[in-house]
Structure formats: C-alpha cells, structure tokens
Short mmCIF file of C-alpha atoms and ligand atoms in Angstrom, two decimals:
data_model
loop_
_atom_site.label_atom_id
_atom_site.label_comp_id
_atom_site.label_asym_id
_atom_site.label_seq_id
_atom_site.Cartn_x
_atom_site.Cartn_y
_atom_site.Cartn_z
CA MET E 1 104.90 113.86 112.04
CA SER E 2 103.05 112.74 115.14
CA SER E 3 106.08 113.62 117.31
CA THR E 4 105.42 117.32 116.75
CA ARG E 5 101.94 117.08 118.27
CA PRO E 6 101.11 117.68 121.91
CA SER E 7 100.99 114.45 123.87
CA PRO E 8 97.39 113.25 124.26
CA ASN E 9 98.34 111.46 127.48
CA THR E 10 98.92 114.51 129.63
CA ALA E 11 96.14 116.12 131.66
CA THR E 12 97.06 119.59 130.50
CA ILE E 13 98.59 120.03 127.10
CA SER E 14 100.41 122.96 125.61
CA LEU E 15 100.39 124.01 122.01
CA PRO E 16 103.50 123.47 119.90
CA ALA E 17 105.56 126.60 119.35
CA SER E 18 104.81 126.57 115.64
CA GLY E 19 101.09 126.96 116.32
CA CYS E 20 100.49 124.08 113.91
CA ASN E 21 99.84 120.40 114.40
CA VAL E 22 102.38 119.62 111.68
CA ASN E 23 105.42 121.49 110.58
CA GLN E 24 103.99 124.06 108.19
CA ALA E 25 107.41 124.36 106.55
CA GLU E 26 107.06 120.78 105.26
CA LEU E 27 103.87 121.64 103.44
CA PRO E 28 103.36 123.61 100.24
CA ASP E 29 103.01 127.36 100.82
CA ASN E 30 99.43 127.32 99.59
CA ALA E 31 98.29 124.84 102.28
CA LEU E 32 97.12 126.53 105.47
CA ILE E 33 96.32 124.65 108.66
CA LEU E 34 93.97 126.00 111.32
CA PRO E 35 95.77 126.72 114.60
CA PRO E 36 95.45 123.55 116.73
CA THR E 37 93.64 125.20 119.60
CA HIS E 38 92.39 123.09 122.47
CA GLN E 39 88.87 123.65 121.18
CA LEU E 40 89.72 122.35 117.70
CA GLN E 41 91.54 119.33 119.10
CA ALA E 42 88.60 118.51 121.37
CA LEU E 43 86.13 118.79 118.48
CA LEU E 44 88.28 116.59 116.25
CA THR E 45 88.59 114.05 119.05
CA ILE E 46 84.79 113.76 119.21
CA ILE E 47 84.31 113.16 115.49
CA ARG E 48 87.22 110.69 115.33
CA ASP E 49 85.80 108.58 118.18
CA GLU E 50 84.14 105.46 116.77
CA LYS E 51 81.68 105.61 119.67
CA THR E 52 80.34 109.04 118.68
CA GLN E 53 76.73 108.72 117.49
CA ARG E 54 75.41 110.49 114.42
CA GLY E 55 73.76 113.42 116.22
CA ASP E 56 76.96 114.39 118.01
CA PHE E 57 79.00 113.70 114.89
CA VAL E 58 76.88 116.11 112.84
CA PHE E 59 76.78 118.79 115.56
CA THR E 60 80.54 118.65 116.12
CA SER E 61 81.48 118.44 112.45
CA ASP E 62 79.30 121.49 111.83
CA ARG E 63 81.26 123.43 114.43
CA ILE E 64 84.58 122.58 112.77
CA ILE E 65 83.12 123.40 109.35
CA ARG E 66 82.07 126.80 110.71
CA LEU E 67 85.67 127.44 111.84
CA LEU E 68 86.93 126.52 108.37
CA VAL E 69 84.41 128.73 106.58
CA GLU E 70 85.16 131.69 108.85
CA GLU E 71 88.88 131.27 108.20
CA GLY E 72 88.29 130.85 104.47
CA LEU E 73 86.40 134.13 104.32
CA ASN E 74 89.44 135.84 105.88
CA HIS E 75 91.37 135.03 102.71
CA LEU E 76 89.06 136.73 100.24
CA PRO E 77 90.13 140.15 98.95
CA VAL E 78 88.34 143.32 100.04
CA VAL E 79 88.06 146.86 98.69
CA PRO E 80 87.68 150.08 100.68
CA LYS E 81 84.12 151.07 101.52
CA THR E 82 82.99 154.08 103.51
CA VAL E 83 79.58 154.06 105.21
CA ARG E 84 77.66 156.71 107.13
CA THR E 85 76.71 155.55 110.65
CA PRO E 86 73.42 156.44 112.40
CA VAL E 87 75.23 159.17 114.37
CA GLY E 88 76.08 160.93 111.13
CA MET E 89 79.76 160.03 110.93
CA ASP E 90 81.70 158.15 108.26
CA PHE E 91 83.36 154.82 108.92
CA ASP E 92 86.12 153.83 106.52
CA GLY E 93 85.67 150.08 106.22
CA VAL E 94 85.86 147.41 103.56
CA SER E 95 83.58 145.15 101.58
CA PHE E 96 84.33 141.90 99.80
CA GLN E 97 85.75 142.57 96.35
CA GLY E 98 83.95 139.91 94.37
CA ARG E 99 81.06 137.52 94.54
CA ILE E 100 81.58 134.03 95.87
CA CYS E 101 79.96 130.65 95.47
CA GLY E 102 80.37 127.26 97.11
CA VAL E 103 80.93 124.03 95.21
CA SER E 104 80.59 120.77 97.10
CA ILE E 105 82.18 117.52 96.02
CA MET E 106 79.34 115.03 96.51
CA ARG E 107 78.38 113.42 98.74
CA ALA E 108 80.50 114.30 101.77
CA GLY E 109 81.12 117.90 100.67
CA GLU E 110 77.39 118.58 100.85
CA ALA E 111 77.76 118.39 104.63
CA MET E 112 79.68 121.66 104.44
CA GLU E 113 77.04 123.62 102.52
CA ALA E 114 75.00 124.64 105.58
CA GLY E 115 78.11 126.03 107.31
CA LEU E 116 78.78 128.22 104.29
CA ARG E 117 75.14 129.34 104.13
CA ASP E 118 75.24 130.24 107.83
CA CYS E 119 78.03 132.73 107.08
CA CYS E 120 76.99 133.89 103.60
CA ARG E 121 73.25 134.23 103.34
CA SER E 122 71.78 133.22 99.94
CA VAL E 123 75.19 132.14 98.61
CA ARG E 124 75.01 130.22 95.32
CA ILE E 125 76.09 126.59 95.66
CA GLY E 126 77.09 124.18 92.92
CA LYS E 127 77.74 120.46 93.08
CA ILE E 128 80.19 118.08 91.46
CA LEU E 129 79.94 114.27 91.55
CA ILE E 130 83.13 112.37 90.82
CA GLN E 131 83.51 108.63 91.05
CA ARG E 132 86.12 106.11 90.13
CA ASP E 133 85.81 104.86 86.55
CA GLU E 134 85.48 101.06 86.76
CA GLU E 135 87.53 100.53 83.57
CA THR E 136 90.37 103.01 84.04
CA ALA E 137 90.31 103.25 87.88
CA LEU E 138 90.71 107.02 87.39
CA PRO E 139 88.39 109.66 88.90
CA LYS E 140 85.60 110.42 86.44
CA LEU E 141 83.13 113.31 86.36
CA PHE E 142 79.55 112.01 86.61
CA TYR E 143 77.61 115.22 87.27
CA ALA E 144 78.24 118.94 87.62
CA LYS E 145 75.74 121.72 88.35
CA LEU E 146 77.51 125.04 88.66
CA PRO E 147 76.33 128.68 88.75
CA GLU E 148 76.29 129.97 85.16
CA ASP E 149 78.50 132.94 86.08
CA ILE E 150 80.99 130.85 88.05
CA ALA E 151 83.91 132.18 85.95
CA GLU E 152 83.43 135.60 87.62
CA ARG E 153 83.26 134.24 91.15
CA TYR E 154 85.59 133.19 93.93
CA VAL E 155 84.89 129.52 94.60
CA LEU E 156 84.92 127.85 98.00
CA LEU E 157 85.45 124.18 97.11
CA LEU E 158 84.08 121.90 99.84
CA ASP E 159 85.25 118.37 100.67
CA PRO E 160 85.83 117.22 104.27
CA MET E 161 88.34 114.41 103.63
CA LEU E 162 91.39 114.73 101.36
CA ALA E 163 92.89 111.27 100.79
CA THR E 164 94.87 110.83 97.55
CA GLY E 165 93.52 114.06 96.11
CA GLY E 166 92.20 112.38 92.94
CA SER E 167 88.60 113.63 93.26
CA CYS E 168 89.70 117.07 94.36
CA ILE E 169 92.07 117.43 91.40
CA LYS E 170 89.31 116.35 89.01
CA ALA E 171 86.91 118.85 90.62
CA ILE E 172 89.45 121.68 90.25
CA GLU E 173 89.95 120.74 86.59
CA VAL E 174 86.16 120.93 86.11
CA LEU E 175 86.03 124.37 87.75
CA MET E 176 88.91 125.66 85.62
CA SER E 177 87.30 124.23 82.44
CA HIS E 178 84.31 126.44 83.34
CA GLY E 179 86.57 129.50 83.42
CA VAL E 180 87.28 129.72 87.17
CA ARG E 181 90.70 131.22 87.82
CA GLU E 182 93.00 128.96 89.83
CA ASP E 183 93.86 131.80 92.22
CA ARG E 184 90.16 132.25 92.96
CA ILE E 185 89.70 128.73 94.30
CA LEU E 186 89.78 128.21 98.07
CA PHE E 187 89.59 124.56 99.05
CA LEU E 188 88.13 123.92 102.53
CA ASN E 189 88.81 120.55 104.16
CA LEU E 190 88.56 118.96 107.63
CA ILE E 191 91.23 116.25 107.54
CA ALA E 192 93.95 115.81 104.92
CA SER E 193 96.67 113.26 104.23
CA PRO E 194 100.14 114.66 103.48
CA GLU E 195 100.11 113.03 100.03
CA GLY E 196 96.70 114.54 99.25
CA ILE E 197 97.93 118.00 100.18
CA ASN E 198 101.08 117.64 98.12
CA ASN E 199 99.25 116.25 95.10
CA VAL E 200 96.66 119.06 95.06
CA CYS E 201 98.75 122.02 96.14
CA ASN E 202 101.77 121.27 93.96
CA LEU E 203 99.60 120.73 90.87
CA PHE E 204 97.67 123.97 91.51
CA PRO E 205 100.15 126.35 93.18
CA LYS E 206 97.87 129.38 92.91
CA LEU E 207 94.93 127.68 94.65
CA ARG E 208 94.80 127.94 98.44
CA MET E 209 93.58 125.21 100.73
CA ILE E 210 92.63 125.43 104.38
CA THR E 211 92.46 122.28 106.46
CA ALA E 212 91.71 121.65 110.13
CA TRP E 213 94.23 118.83 110.53
CA VAL E 214 96.87 116.85 108.66
CA ASP E 215 96.88 113.14 109.48
CA GLU E 216 99.63 110.55 109.15
CA GLY E 217 98.73 109.01 105.81
CA LEU E 218 96.54 106.45 104.06
CA ASP E 219 95.84 102.77 104.67
CA GLY E 220 95.63 100.06 101.99
CA HIS E 221 92.01 101.03 101.27
CA ARG E 222 92.96 104.70 100.85
CA TYR E 223 91.29 105.70 104.08
CA ILE E 224 92.97 108.47 106.01
CA VAL E 225 94.66 107.24 109.20
CA PRO E 226 93.99 107.71 112.01
CA GLY E 227 91.14 109.56 110.28
CA LEU E 228 87.50 109.12 111.23
CA GLY E 229 86.26 106.46 108.80
CA ASP E 230 83.80 107.35 106.04
CA PHE E 231 82.70 110.95 106.65
CA GLY E 232 79.64 110.72 104.39
CA ASP E 233 78.37 107.55 106.06
CA ARG E 234 78.83 109.01 109.54
CA TYR E 235 77.24 112.38 108.67
CA PHE E 236 74.32 111.28 106.49
CA LEU E 237 73.42 107.67 107.41
N1 URA Q 1 86.85 109.77 102.53
C1 URA Q 1 86.41 109.51 103.78
O1 URA Q 1 85.23 109.68 104.10
N2 URA Q 1 87.30 109.01 104.66
C2 URA Q 1 88.60 108.79 104.35
O2 URA Q 1 89.35 108.35 105.22
C3 URA Q 1 89.03 109.08 103.04
C4 URA Q 1 88.14 109.58 102.14
#
C-alpha cells in the first residue's frame, strides 16, 4: 500500500494520479478518503510526529477535523429552497433536507465535537462509551446519551482512530437499536487501518465513512501503524 504514496524523501512531491493515498478501488465503495493534498499530508505529519507537543497536536488535529466535517456535510442530502435577496430578486438555492446530530465515541471522539459545532451552530451531540469487557474481551456498551429524536436525524459518528473497528461497530449497533437508519450514518475518522475499514464498511454497506488517511495496519497491541499513538492521550492529557 505504501508504494502508491508519494515519496516523503523528495523535496517536491506530486500527488498520485488517483488523487488518493491508497487505491480507492481496493476499499469498499462506502469508504471515502480525503484527497491527499499537500496541506493534509503536512498536517498529518505534524500530528504523527512523536516530538509534537500537546498544543500543536490539538491545533493541528482540529484543522484536520474541520476538513473532515466540511467534507462530511457535503454528503448530506439537500432540497430546493428559493430565497429573496436584499435587491428584491429570487435565488434558487438549497437547504439541508433533515436535521443532524453528532455522536462521539468516548473519549477520543469528543475531540471532534468542537469541529462539528464550529460548522453547525447549536448542533445536538450525543456520546457513547464502549470498553472491552474483561470477561468476554468483546466491546461492551458502558454508557450512551443520545438525542431523544435521534431516529429522525442524520448522525455524524465521530472517532479519530479506526483500528479493528470493534468499538465503531458496537456504536453503530447502538445507534441502529435507537432507530437510526444505517444510510443516515456518516462516520468521520482521521486515520483508519485497512482491516477496520473493511470490518465496518462491509458489515454496514449503507453507512458512509470519510477518513483522512488509511495506514498500513495494526501492531500486536492493536495500535495503528505508523499511526500517531494514543489519540486521546495526546489530545487531552
Ligand atoms: N486508538 C488510538 O488512539 N490509537 C490507535 O493507534 C488505535 C486506536
């Protein structure tokens, strides 16, 4: 996979013809990757660097999160809307078709809430806490606080790191058990492993996910490699 990426050793790099950092054709149709612009690659390089201090990590992560949220909003349906402008003429535009909400997978997903609020003022935000069950080793729901009318909303599911996909799958099951339609879930993510993408997107083919980058895989501790370490620790501690 890494062979398709621009070489990091050259002074000036060009983007791959596909416009993606991995071959999109190898991924499920419902997984979208942000175009690997020089800006995005530079931002990701900062947050991956072990020497980056918390202030810069937060600032830079927030910029990538903003890119993800803006792209996510592009995928919500709109309906025609005509408005009268101050010069007395009509403009045939659009407005978003339905209401949205954000749902963060705690704790790291909470880092993405502000980016969503910056774009969607007074957006409702729910939270889901999933942890590994000590006895079964399976992801277990510990806490969920969701808007009461979530079944009528489009849901932007927020989690910056997609490793095996276990927590994400559990979170999607929780959303769907509250009546959310699969095709109304948009999963926003900074860095994904190929196995995480396949596990989530193949199990929920109507959901769409948008990620900033697909990494090589997972290490023995289920950390994404090359990754950036523990996102929550670096953002919050
Ligand atoms: N969560 C993280 O914060 N980092 C990883 O590499 C995997 C999951």
